[in-house]
Amino acid sequence: MPNNFYIVLIPLLPLAGFLMMGLFGRKYFKNTSGIIATILLLTSTVLALYTAYGYFFEYGKAADGSYQKIIPLTYHWLEFSKTLSIDIGVILDPISAMMLVVVTFVSLMVHIYSLAYMKGDERFPTYYAFLGLFTFSMLGLVVASNIFQMYIFWELVGLSSFLLIGYYYEKPSAVAACKKAFIVTRFADLGFLIGILILSYYSGTLDFKTLIATLTSPESNELKSALSASFLGASALTWGLILVFIGGAGKSAMFPLHIWLPDAMEGPTPVSALIHAATMVVAGVFLVARLFPVFAISDPAALNIVAIVGATSALFAAVIACTQTDIKRVLAYSTMSQIGYMMFALGVSKYGGEDGLGFTASMFHLFTHAMFKALLFLGAGAVIHYVHSNEMKDMGGLRKYLPITHITFLIACLAIAGVPPFAGFFSKEEILLAASQQSNTIYYVALVTSGLTAFYMFRLYFTIFWNKEAHLHGEHKGEGGFAMMLPLLLLAVGAAGAGFIPFGHYVSTDGKALQSEFHLSFSIAPVALGLIGIFTAMWLYLKQNDKPDKIAASLNGFYKAAYHKFYIDEIYVFITKKILFNLIGRPAAWFDKNVVDGLVNATGNTTTLISEKIKGLQSGKVQQYAIYFLASIIGLAILFIYLWK
Amino acid sequence: MHPGLNEILFISTALFFIGVYGFFTRRNLITMLMSVELILNSVNLNFIGFNKYLWPHKLDGLFFTIFVIAIAAAEAAVAIAIIINLYRSHNSIDVENAEELKY
């Protein structure tokens, strides 16, 4: 392998951008910060593409033609013992090479887009600094060669997400949203941390390569001890993996830890496209994929949970998405639903060969989803930029005013709805195929979800661009110029064409090429359902009419529940405010105020009291002191002579 | 009559309590200083007496006595200096007036 030093530049360039804009941005780069950050990221993107090209086509393959894990760079950081150390390194394997491309590419698109979208913002350099920090952390996460390194970057990603959601810090709702996102993901990260501790305790290492090797070979003592130690009816390994998955579920907004994602839409729209659609929220999927051999070979029970949670989230979010009226929230629930797809695709997969189709499909969907979901968000950003509102009722008939946005948005909707030959079709077909091979229930859930997806996406599309005639007041500045249109067009190319990449050749469970066949007869059902969804949406929303309201009224209770997101937020509030605060918070506060503080105060008060009483002893009279002195000496003398026998 | 150890100890004890009495009852700082000297000298007598009667071939007690005399001289110098300063500020060397030094 040639000199690979440049790989480390991929994450470090955005970090340099962060430091530059964060420290000196407001003084020296008030107007140029966007351009500088974009150029830095462009360099990163080129390097990432070059790395991925080199990995997939030059040096990534082992002698037998399968892709292997390469660790081109590593640095010993903290060494606890011979085997247990925290290293900072770079690992290259098919999924990390793919993620490098996805993250840098989408981030670059968002950087370019923001040049126009955030123009004139008071804190323009700060915004780019945060974007750089996020890109750095996300890249560090995907190339992490050590599970603890991954955890460090995982937290950094959470931090930058927090900063960007709360970017408009004057808005109370944004502040509440960023707090919520931080607390919910932190709660999940606790699971991740405990999971790491359990896994590394039993495997004796933190290094991914060794950890996976130890925990997947059936003869190893480490695996045997991890399987035999049990707690509450599950083995230690199952617990470790489930806890790690809880961390992933928190970041990836899986039910029931999804509540932060819709609120996270308070951030600037390009940020939602980058963090809460294309990159950060798939970190959980990436984490499960990274540890996939351990899940699949040693612990199918934990993998089952992944499948169930993924399928539940996919259906659940799709139902809610059909009822929301804020376009960014619709997209947020759609993201959650699509990530659910990726999760259960991993969950139904097995290790090796044809059975590993689910894994490939999941990564494939991650890739295509990044394209079309980023496109949807950026398109929504253009719409919001134009009408200055997030609400569907303020939109309608915009196709004449925003022609490029309209076309690209349509392509993205077709892609997510799974209409051939757009990207979403191919990845979704693979997922459905993988699901149908393993579990009928999950297959039907996925099928229904795919119909719902088509419906709510086209509901969104028709309400924004068709429906009623546009009645716009005041000045409107057009589509936002070249900087906003270029990312839309590039991503539209991706959303339209990414499906033709023979993904199975490059990404599979064991590194060997996976031949995915195209089954025409299999595709009929999902495509038909997708089309039904699209035509239903067209029938309901193409022209303004009262049919949607009537249907909503006839589904009264269910519609209301879905509109209120099935009251999950209320349940959380009830549990935290009523139960946790009253049963734990208040007693703890009482204990702190009365017992802990009381003890401290008592010490002080007693000292004061005693010194009040005895301060008269210090009279200032020398002779009195001398008397005390003499009396004490005589007392001691008596004590020693007569009593101390 | 040649004095024995008992006589010397008797004189020493008497001297000590005379000194203590003087220290407790006098209000004049100079007199109190003299009382302290009496106490110190009673200790000196003790040293010399024990040295002579218990270990006549050694000189440890004598050396201690010389030390005590030297230190007593130094202490007297310091004490007199304090008394002079007190006199300058209070115009009196009455120990009752020195009470406020505690603040």
mmCIF file of C-alpha atoms in Angstrom, chain A residues 615 618-623 625-627 630 634, chain B residues 20 23-27 32 95-96 98-99 102:
data_model
loop_
_atom_site.group_PDB
_atom_site.id
_atom_site.type_symbol
_atom_site.label_atom_id
_atom_site.label_comp_id
_atom_site.label_asym_id
_atom_site.label_seq_id
_atom_site.Cartn_x
_atom_site.Cartn_y
_atom_site.Cartn_z
ATOM 1 C CA LYS A 615 -14.011 32.673 74.354
ATOM 2 C CA GLN A 618 -8.868 34.402 76.564
ATOM 3 C CA SER A 619 -8.953 37.430 78.801
ATOM 4 C CA GLY A 620 -5.659 39.074 77.931
ATOM 5 C CA LYS A 621 -4.576 38.871 81.556
ATOM 6 C CA VAL A 622 -1.111 37.355 81.595
ATOM 7 C CA GLN A 623 -1.351 36.242 85.180
ATOM 8 C CA TYR A 625 -2.956 32.504 81.803
ATOM 9 C CA ALA A 626 -0.126 31.661 84.124
ATOM 10 C CA ILE A 627 -2.589 30.311 86.661
ATOM 11 C CA LEU A 630 0.311 26.145 86.566
ATOM 12 C CA ILE A 634 -0.073 20.403 88.679
ATOM 13 C CA VAL B 20 5.414 31.813 91.409
ATOM 14 C CA PHE B 23 4.563 36.328 89.436
ATOM 15 C CA PHE B 24 0.905 35.963 90.359
ATOM 16 C CA THR B 25 0.562 38.788 92.792
ATOM 17 C CA ARG B 26 2.707 41.636 91.449
ATOM 18 C CA ARG B 27 1.245 44.043 88.937
ATOM 19 C CA MET B 32 7.186 39.925 87.502
ATOM 20 C CA VAL B 95 0.273 44.420 83.644
ATOM 21 C CA GLU B 96 -3.444 45.250 83.967
ATOM 22 C CA ALA B 98 -1.465 45.443 78.927
ATOM 23 C CA GLU B 99 -4.754 43.556 78.704
ATOM 24 C CA LYS B 102 -5.053 40.624 73.122
#
